[in-house]
PDB file of C-alpha atoms in Angstrom:
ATOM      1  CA  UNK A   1      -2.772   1.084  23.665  1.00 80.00           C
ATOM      2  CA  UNK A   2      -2.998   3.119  20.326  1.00 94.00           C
ATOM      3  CA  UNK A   3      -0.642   1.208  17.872  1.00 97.00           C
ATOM      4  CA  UNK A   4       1.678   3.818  15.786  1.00 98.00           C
ATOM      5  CA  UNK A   5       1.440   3.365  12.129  1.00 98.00           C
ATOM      6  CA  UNK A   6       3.990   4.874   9.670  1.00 98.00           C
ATOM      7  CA  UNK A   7       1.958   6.235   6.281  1.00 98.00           C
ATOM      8  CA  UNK A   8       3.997   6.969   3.430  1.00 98.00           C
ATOM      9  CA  UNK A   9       4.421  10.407   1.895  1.00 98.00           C
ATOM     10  CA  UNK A  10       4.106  11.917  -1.229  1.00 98.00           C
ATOM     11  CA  UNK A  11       6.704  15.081  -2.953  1.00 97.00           C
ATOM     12  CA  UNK A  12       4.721  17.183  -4.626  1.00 95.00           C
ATOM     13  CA  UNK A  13       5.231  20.673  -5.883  1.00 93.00           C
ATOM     14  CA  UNK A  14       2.386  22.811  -5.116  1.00 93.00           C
ATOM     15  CA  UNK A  15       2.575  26.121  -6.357  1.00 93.00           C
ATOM     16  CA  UNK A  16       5.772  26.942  -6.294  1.00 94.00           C
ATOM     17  CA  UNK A  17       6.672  25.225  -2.578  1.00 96.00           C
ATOM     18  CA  UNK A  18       7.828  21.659  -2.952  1.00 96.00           C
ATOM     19  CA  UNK A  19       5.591  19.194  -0.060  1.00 97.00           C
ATOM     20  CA  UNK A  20       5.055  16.345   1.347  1.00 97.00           C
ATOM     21  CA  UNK A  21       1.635  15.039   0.986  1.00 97.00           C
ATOM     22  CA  UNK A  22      -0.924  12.472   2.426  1.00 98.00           C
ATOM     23  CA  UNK A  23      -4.564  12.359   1.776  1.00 96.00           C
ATOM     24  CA  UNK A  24      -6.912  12.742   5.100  1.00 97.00           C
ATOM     25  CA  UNK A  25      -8.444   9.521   3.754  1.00 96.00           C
ATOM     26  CA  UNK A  26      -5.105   7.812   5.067  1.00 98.00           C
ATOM     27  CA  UNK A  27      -4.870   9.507   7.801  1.00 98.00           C
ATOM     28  CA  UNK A  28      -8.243   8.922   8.936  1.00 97.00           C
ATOM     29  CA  UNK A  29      -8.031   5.277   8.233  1.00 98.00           C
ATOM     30  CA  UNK A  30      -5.742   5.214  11.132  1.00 98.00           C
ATOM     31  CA  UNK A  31      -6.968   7.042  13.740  1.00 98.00           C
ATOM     32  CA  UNK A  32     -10.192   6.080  13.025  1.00 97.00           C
ATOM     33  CA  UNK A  33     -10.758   2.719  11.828  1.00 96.00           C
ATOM     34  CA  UNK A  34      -7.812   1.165  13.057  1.00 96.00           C
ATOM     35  CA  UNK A  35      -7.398   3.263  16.416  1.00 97.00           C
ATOM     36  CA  UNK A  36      -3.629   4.052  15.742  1.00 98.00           C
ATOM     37  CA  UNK A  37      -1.799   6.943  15.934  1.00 98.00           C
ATOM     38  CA  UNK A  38      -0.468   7.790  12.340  1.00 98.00           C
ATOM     39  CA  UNK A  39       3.284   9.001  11.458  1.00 98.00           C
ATOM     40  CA  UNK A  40       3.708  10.303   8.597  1.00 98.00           C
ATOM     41  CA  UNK A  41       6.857   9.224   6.935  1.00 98.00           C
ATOM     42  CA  UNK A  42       8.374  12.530   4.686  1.00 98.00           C
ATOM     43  CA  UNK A  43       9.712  11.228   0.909  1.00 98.00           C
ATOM     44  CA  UNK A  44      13.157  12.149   1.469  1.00 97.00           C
ATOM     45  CA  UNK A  45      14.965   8.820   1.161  1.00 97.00           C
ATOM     46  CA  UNK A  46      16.242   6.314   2.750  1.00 96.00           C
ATOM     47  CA  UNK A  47      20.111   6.156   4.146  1.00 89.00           C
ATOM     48  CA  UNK A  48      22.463   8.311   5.814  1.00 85.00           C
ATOM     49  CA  UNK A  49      20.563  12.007   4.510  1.00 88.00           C
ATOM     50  CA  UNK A  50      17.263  10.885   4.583  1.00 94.00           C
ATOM     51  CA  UNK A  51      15.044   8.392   6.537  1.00 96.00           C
ATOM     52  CA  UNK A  52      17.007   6.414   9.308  1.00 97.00           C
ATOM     53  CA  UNK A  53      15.196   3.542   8.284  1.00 97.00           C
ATOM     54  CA  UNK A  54      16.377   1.606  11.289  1.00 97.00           C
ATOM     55  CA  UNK A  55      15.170   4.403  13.573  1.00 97.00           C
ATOM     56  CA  UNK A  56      11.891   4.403  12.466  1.00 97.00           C
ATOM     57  CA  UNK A  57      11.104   0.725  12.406  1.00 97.00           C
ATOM     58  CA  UNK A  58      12.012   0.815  16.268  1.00 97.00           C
ATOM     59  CA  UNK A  59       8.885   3.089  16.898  1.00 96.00           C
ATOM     60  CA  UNK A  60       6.752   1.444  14.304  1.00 98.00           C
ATOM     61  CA  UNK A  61       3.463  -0.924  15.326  1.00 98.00           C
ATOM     62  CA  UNK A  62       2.262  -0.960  11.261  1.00 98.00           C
ATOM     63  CA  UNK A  63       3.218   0.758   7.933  1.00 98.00           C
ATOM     64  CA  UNK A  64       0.766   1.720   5.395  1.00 98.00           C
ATOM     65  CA  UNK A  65       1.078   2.703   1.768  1.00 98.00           C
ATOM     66  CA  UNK A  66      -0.464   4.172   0.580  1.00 98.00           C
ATOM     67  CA  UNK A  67      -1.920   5.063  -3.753  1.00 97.00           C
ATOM     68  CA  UNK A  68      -0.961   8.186  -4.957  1.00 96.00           C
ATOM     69  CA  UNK A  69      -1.096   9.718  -8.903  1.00 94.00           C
ATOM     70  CA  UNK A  70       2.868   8.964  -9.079  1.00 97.00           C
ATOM     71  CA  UNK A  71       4.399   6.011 -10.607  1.00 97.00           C
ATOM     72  CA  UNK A  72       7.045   3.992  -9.554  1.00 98.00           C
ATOM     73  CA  UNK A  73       9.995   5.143 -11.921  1.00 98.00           C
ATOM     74  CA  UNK A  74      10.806   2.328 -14.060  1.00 98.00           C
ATOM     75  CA  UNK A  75      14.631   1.812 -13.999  1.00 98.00           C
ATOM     76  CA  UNK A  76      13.419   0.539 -10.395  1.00 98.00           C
ATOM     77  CA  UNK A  77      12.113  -2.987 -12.151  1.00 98.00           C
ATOM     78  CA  UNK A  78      14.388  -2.476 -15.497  1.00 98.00           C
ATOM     79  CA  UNK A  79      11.355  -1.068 -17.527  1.00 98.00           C
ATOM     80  CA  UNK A  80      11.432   1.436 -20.797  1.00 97.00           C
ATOM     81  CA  UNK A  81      11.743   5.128 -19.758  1.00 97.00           C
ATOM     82  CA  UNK A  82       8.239   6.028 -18.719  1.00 97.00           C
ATOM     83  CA  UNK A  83       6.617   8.662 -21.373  1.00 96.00           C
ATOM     84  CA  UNK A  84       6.414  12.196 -21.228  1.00 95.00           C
ATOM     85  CA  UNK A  85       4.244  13.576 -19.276  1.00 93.00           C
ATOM     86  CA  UNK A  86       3.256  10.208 -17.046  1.00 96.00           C
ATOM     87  CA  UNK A  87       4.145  11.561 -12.889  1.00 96.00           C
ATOM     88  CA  UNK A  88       6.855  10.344 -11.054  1.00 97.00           C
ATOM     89  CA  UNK A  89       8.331  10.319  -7.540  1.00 98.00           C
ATOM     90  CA  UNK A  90      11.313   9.639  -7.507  1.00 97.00           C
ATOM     91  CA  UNK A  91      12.115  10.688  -3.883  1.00 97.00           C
ATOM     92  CA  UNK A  92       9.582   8.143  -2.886  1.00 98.00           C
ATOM     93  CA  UNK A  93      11.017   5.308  -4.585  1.00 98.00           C
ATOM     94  CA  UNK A  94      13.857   5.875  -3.044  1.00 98.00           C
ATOM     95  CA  UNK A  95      11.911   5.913   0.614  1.00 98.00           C
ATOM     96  CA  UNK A  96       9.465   3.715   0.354  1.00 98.00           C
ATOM     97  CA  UNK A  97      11.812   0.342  -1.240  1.00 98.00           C
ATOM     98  CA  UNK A  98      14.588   0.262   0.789  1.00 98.00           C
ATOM     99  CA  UNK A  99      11.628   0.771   3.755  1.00 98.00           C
ATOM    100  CA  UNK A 100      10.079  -2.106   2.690  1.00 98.00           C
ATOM    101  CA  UNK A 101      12.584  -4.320   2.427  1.00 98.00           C
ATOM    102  CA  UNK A 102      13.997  -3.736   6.056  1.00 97.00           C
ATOM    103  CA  UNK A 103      10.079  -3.622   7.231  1.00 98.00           C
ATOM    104  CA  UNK A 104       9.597  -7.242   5.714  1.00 97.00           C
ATOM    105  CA  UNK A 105      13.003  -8.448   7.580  1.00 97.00           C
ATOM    106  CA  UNK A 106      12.117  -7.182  10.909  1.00 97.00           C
ATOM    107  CA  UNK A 107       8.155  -8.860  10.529  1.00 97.00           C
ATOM    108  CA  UNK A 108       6.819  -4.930  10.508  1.00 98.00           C
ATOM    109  CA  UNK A 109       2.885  -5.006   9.803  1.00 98.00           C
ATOM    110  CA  UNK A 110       2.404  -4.056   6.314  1.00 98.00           C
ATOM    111  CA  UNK A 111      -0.496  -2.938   4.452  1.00 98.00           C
ATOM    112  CA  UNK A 112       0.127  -1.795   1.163  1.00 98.00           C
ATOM    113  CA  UNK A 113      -2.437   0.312  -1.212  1.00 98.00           C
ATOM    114  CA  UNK A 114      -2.332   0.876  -5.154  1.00 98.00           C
ATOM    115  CA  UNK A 115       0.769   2.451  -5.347  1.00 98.00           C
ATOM    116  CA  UNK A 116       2.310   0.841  -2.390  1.00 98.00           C
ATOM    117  CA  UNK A 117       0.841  -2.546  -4.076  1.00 98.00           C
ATOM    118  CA  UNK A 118       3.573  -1.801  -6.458  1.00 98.00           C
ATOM    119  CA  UNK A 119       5.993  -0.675  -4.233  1.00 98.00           C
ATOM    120  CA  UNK A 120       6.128  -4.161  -2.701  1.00 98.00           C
ATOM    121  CA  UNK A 121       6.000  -6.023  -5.820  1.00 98.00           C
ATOM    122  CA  UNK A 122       9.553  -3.693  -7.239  1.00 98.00           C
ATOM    123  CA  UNK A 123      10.777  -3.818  -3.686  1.00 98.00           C
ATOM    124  CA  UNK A 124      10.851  -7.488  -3.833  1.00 98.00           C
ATOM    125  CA  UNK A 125      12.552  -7.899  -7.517  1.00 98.00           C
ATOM    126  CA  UNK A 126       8.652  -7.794  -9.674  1.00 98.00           C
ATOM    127  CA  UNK A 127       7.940  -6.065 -12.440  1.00 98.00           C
ATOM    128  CA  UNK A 128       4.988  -3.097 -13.716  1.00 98.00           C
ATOM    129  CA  UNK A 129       2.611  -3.005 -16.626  1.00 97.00           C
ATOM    130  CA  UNK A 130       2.847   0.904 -17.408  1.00 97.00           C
ATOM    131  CA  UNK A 131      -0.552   1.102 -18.813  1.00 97.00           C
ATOM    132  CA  UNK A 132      -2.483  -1.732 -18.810  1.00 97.00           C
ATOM    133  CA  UNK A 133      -5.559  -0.416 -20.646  1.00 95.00           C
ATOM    134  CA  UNK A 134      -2.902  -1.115 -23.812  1.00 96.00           C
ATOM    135  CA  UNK A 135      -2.770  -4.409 -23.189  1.00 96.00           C
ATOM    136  CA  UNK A 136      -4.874  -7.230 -25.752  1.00 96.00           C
ATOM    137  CA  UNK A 137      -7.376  -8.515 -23.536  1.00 94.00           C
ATOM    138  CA  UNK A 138      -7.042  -6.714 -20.155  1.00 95.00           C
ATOM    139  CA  UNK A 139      -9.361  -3.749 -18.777  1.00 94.00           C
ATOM    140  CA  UNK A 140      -9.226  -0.509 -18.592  1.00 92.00           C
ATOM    141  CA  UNK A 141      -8.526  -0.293 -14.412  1.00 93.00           C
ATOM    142  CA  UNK A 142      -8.076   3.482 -14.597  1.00 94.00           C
ATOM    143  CA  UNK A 143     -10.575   5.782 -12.408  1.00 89.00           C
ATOM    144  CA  UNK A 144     -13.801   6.912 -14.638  1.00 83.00           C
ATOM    145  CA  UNK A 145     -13.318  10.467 -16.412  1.00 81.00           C
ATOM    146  CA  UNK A 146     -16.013  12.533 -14.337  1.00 82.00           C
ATOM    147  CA  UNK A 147     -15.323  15.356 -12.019  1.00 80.00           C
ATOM    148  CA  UNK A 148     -17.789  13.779  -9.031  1.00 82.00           C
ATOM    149  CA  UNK A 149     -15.645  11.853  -6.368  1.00 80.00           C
ATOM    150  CA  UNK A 150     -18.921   8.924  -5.739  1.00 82.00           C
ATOM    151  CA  UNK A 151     -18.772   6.883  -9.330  1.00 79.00           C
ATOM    152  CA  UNK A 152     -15.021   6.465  -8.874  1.00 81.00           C
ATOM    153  CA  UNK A 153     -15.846   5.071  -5.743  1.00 84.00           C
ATOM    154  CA  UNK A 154     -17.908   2.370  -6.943  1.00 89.00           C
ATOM    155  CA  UNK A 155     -17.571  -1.501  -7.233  1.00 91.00           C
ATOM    156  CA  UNK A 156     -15.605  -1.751 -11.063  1.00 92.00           C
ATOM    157  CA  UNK A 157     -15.139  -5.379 -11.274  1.00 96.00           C
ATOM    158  CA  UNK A 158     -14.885  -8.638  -9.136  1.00 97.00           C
ATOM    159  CA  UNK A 159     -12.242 -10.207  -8.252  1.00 98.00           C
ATOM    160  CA  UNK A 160     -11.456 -14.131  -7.449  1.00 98.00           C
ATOM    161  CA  UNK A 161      -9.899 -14.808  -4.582  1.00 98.00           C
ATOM    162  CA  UNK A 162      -7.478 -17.741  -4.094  1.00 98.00           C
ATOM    163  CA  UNK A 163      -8.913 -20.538  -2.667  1.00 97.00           C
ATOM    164  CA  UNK A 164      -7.175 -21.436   1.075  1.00 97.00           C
ATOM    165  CA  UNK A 165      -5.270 -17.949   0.532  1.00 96.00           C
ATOM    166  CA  UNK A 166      -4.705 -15.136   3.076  1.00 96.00           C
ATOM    167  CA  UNK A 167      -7.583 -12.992   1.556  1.00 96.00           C
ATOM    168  CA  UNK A 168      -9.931 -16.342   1.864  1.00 97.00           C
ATOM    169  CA  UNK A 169      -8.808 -16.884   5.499  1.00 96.00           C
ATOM    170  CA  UNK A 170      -9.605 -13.491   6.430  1.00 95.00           C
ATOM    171  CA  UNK A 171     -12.536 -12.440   4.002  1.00 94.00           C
ATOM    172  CA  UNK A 172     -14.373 -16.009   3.831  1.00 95.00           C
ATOM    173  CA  UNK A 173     -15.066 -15.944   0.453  1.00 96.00           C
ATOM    174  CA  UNK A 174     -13.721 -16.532  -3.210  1.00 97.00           C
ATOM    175  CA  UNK A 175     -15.254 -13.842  -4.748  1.00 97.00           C
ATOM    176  CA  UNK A 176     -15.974  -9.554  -3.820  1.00 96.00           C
ATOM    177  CA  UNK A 177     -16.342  -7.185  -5.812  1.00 96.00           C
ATOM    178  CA  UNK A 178     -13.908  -3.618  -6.044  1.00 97.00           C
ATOM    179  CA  UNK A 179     -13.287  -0.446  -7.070  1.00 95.00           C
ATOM    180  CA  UNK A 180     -10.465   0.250  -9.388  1.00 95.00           C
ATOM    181  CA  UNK A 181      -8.596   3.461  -9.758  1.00 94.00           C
ATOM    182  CA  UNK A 182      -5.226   2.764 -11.312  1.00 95.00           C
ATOM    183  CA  UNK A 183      -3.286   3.017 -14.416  1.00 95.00           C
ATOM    184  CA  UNK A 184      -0.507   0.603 -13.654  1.00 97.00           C
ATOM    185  CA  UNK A 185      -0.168  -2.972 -12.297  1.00 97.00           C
ATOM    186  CA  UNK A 186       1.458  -6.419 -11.617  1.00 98.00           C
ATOM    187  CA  UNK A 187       3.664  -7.731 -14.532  1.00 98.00           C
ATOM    188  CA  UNK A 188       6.184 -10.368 -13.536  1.00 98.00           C
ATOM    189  CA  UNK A 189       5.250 -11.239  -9.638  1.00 98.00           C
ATOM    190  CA  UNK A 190       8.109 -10.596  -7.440  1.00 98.00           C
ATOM    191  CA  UNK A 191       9.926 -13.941  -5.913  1.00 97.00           C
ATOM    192  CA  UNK A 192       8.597 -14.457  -2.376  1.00 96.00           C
ATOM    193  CA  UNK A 193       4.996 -13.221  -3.423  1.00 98.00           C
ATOM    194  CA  UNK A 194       1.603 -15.150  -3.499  1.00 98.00           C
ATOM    195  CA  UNK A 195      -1.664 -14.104  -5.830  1.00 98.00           C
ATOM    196  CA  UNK A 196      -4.451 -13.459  -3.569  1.00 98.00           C
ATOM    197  CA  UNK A 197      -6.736 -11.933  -6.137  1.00 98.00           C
ATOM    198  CA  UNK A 198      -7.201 -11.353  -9.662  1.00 98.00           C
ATOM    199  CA  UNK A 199      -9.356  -9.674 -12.167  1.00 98.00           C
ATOM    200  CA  UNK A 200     -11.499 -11.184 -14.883  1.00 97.00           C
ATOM    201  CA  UNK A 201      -9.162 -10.011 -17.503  1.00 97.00           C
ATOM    202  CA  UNK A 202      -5.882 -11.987 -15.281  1.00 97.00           C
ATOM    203  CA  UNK A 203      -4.950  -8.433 -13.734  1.00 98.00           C
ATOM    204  CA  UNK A 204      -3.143  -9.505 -10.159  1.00 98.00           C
ATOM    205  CA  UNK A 205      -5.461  -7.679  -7.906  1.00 98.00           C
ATOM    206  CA  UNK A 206      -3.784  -8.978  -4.132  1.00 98.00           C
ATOM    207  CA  UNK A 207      -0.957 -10.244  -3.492  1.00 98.00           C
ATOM    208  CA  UNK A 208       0.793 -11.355  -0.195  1.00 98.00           C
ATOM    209  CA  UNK A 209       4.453 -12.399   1.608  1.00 98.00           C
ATOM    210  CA  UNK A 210       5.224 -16.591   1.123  1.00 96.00           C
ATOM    211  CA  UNK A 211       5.902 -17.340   5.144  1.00 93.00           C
ATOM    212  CA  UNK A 212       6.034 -13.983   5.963  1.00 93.00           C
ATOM    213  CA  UNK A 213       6.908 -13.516  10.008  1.00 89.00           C
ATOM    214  CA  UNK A 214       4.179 -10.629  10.495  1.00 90.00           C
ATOM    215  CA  UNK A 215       0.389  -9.433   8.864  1.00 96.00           C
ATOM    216  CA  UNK A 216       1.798  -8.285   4.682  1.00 98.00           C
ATOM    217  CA  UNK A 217      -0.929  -7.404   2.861  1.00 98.00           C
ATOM    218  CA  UNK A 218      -1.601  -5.661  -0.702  1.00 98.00           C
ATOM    219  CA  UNK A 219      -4.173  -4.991  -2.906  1.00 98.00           C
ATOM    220  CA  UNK A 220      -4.524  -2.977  -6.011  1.00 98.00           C
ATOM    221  CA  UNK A 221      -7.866  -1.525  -5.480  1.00 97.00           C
ATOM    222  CA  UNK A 222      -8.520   1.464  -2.047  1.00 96.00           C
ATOM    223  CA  UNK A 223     -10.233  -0.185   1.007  1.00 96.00           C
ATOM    224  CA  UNK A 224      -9.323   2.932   2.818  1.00 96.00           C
ATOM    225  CA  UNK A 225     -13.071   4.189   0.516  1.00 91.00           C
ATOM    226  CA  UNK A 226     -15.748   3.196   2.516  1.00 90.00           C
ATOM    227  CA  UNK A 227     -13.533   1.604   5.487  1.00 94.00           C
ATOM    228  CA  UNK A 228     -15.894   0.072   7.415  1.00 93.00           C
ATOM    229  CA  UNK A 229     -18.429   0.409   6.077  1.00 93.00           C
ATOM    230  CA  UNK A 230     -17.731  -1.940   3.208  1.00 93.00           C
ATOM    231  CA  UNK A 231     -17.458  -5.942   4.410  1.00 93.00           C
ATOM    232  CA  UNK A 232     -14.238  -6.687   2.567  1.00 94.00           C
ATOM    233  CA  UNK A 233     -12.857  -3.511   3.831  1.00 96.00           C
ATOM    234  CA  UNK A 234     -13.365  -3.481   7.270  1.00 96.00           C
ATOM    235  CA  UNK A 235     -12.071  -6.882   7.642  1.00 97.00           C
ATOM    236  CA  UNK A 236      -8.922  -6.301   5.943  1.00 97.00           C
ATOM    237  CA  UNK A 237      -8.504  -3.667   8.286  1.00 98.00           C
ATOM    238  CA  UNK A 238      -9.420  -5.435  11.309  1.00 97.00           C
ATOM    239  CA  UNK A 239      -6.644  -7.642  10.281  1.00 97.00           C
ATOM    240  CA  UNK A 240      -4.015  -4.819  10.046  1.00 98.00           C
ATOM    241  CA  UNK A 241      -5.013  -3.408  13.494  1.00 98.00           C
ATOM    242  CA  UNK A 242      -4.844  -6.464  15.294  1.00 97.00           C
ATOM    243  CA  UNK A 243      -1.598  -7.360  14.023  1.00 97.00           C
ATOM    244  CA  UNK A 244      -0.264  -3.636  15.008  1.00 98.00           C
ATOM    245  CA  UNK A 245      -1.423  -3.671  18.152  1.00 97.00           C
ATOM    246  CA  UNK A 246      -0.125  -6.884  18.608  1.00 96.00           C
ATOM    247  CA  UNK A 247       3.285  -5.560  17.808  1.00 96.00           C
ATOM    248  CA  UNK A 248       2.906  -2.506  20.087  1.00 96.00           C
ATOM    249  CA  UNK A 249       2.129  -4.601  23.154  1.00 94.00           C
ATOM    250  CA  UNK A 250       5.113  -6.607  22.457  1.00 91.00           C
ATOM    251  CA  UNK A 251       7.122  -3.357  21.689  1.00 87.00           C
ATOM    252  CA  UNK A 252       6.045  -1.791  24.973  1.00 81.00           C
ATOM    253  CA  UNK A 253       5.931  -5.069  27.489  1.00 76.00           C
ATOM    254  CA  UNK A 254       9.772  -4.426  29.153  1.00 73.00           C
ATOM    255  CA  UNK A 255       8.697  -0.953  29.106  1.00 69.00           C
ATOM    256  CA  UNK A 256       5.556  -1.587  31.147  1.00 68.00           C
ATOM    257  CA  UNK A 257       6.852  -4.420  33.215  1.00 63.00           C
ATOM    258  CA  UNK A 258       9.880  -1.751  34.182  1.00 67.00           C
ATOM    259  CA  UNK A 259       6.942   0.709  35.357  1.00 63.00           C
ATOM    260  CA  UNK A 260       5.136  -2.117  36.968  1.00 66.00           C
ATOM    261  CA  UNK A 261       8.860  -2.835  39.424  1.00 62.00           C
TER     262      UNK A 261
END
């Protein structure tokens, strides 16, 4: 039973034709480390002209969402005006938050990836650094300048992991080490949210959902690099898949006991 997984879209004008985007990396997370079959979920927002939100969390087993070069628009968290020249998506934000939300409520398996790491922290009322490299004290998180895909692949930084946390449950350790590939991050931690990883320089690197009814996951750093073959990776996604295909077979039982009669 191949779990269906919602992946989040990207807008992007390419050319001169406006699309929705998702890298194969996503794509190929799903149907081949997790054994799902993906959806991909258009940025046309959420509501009566865009995304029956409802609708679509009926058919779900898992959502996943996933980075992207865009940044959550800042009136979302009550930020400054982002600067000139810094991308923006704004028909995302208004797909991916209100999917969120509802996708928390109804205990939706939820895996969320650099961008979508901040996507659940505004969805839940938290806040953004807009550049963190700017900040006394912290890193600079963003990817390394060099054309070559490999060294912005590699291990940045560690990260400590909270003792007795969901990451320690599921990874067995306090400590791995990541790659880093964002601009952005965690400022104020959403209500309802739990660290479950930071960087060296206090950067929130994880984070999941206090009591949440289903598997809510997010990290700052892309898993979906190396996704099984990298330990910390493969487990995280483990967890994701067994929690989706956990949900399909409780989706599907009256269906399958009906075929059974």
């Amino acid at each position: 039973m191949r779990p269906l997984i919602g992946i989040s879209a990207c807008r992007r004008t390419i050319t001169v034709w406006t699309a929705h985007t998702v890298g194969d990396k996503y794509v190929k997370v799903v149907t081949e480390t997790i054994g799902g079959m993906p959806l991909i979920l258009p940025a046309i927002g959420a509501g009566e002209d865009g995304l029956d939100v409802e609708r679509v969390l009926d058919l779900l087993d898992g959502l996943l969402l996933t980075g992207s070069p865009s940044n959550v628009e800042p009136s979302h968290y009550g930020g400054r005006p982002a600067r000139r020249g810094v991308a923006a998506d704004p028909a995302r934000d208004m797909t991916t938050l209100p999917l969120i939300r509802r996708a928390l409520e109804r205990a939706v398996p939820l895996f969320a990836i650099c961008r979508g790491f901040q996507e659940l922290n505004v969805a839940l009322g938290g806040t953004l650094h807009q550049h963190v490299e700017e900040i006394p004290g912290r890193l600079d998180h963003r990817a390394p300048k060099v054309d070559a895909l490999e060294p912005k692949l590699q291990p940045a930084h560690p990260v400590a992991i909270t003792p007795g946390g969901q990451l320690h449950r599921l990874l067995g350790c306090t400590e791995a080490s990541v790659n880093s590939l964002h601009g952005q991050g965690i400022d104020q931690l959403a209500p309802g949210l739990r660290v479950e990883a930071v960087a060296p320089d206090g950067q929130i690197e994880a984070a999941s959902v206090v009591d949440a009814p289903g598997f809510v996951c997010g990290v700052q750093w892309h898993p979906e690099h190396q996704a099984r073959e990298n330990p910390l990776s493969a487990k995280l996604f483990d967890a994701f898949a067994a929690a989706c295909r956990a949900r399909a077979q409780q989706r599907l039982a009256p269906a399958i006991r009906a075929a059974a009669e």
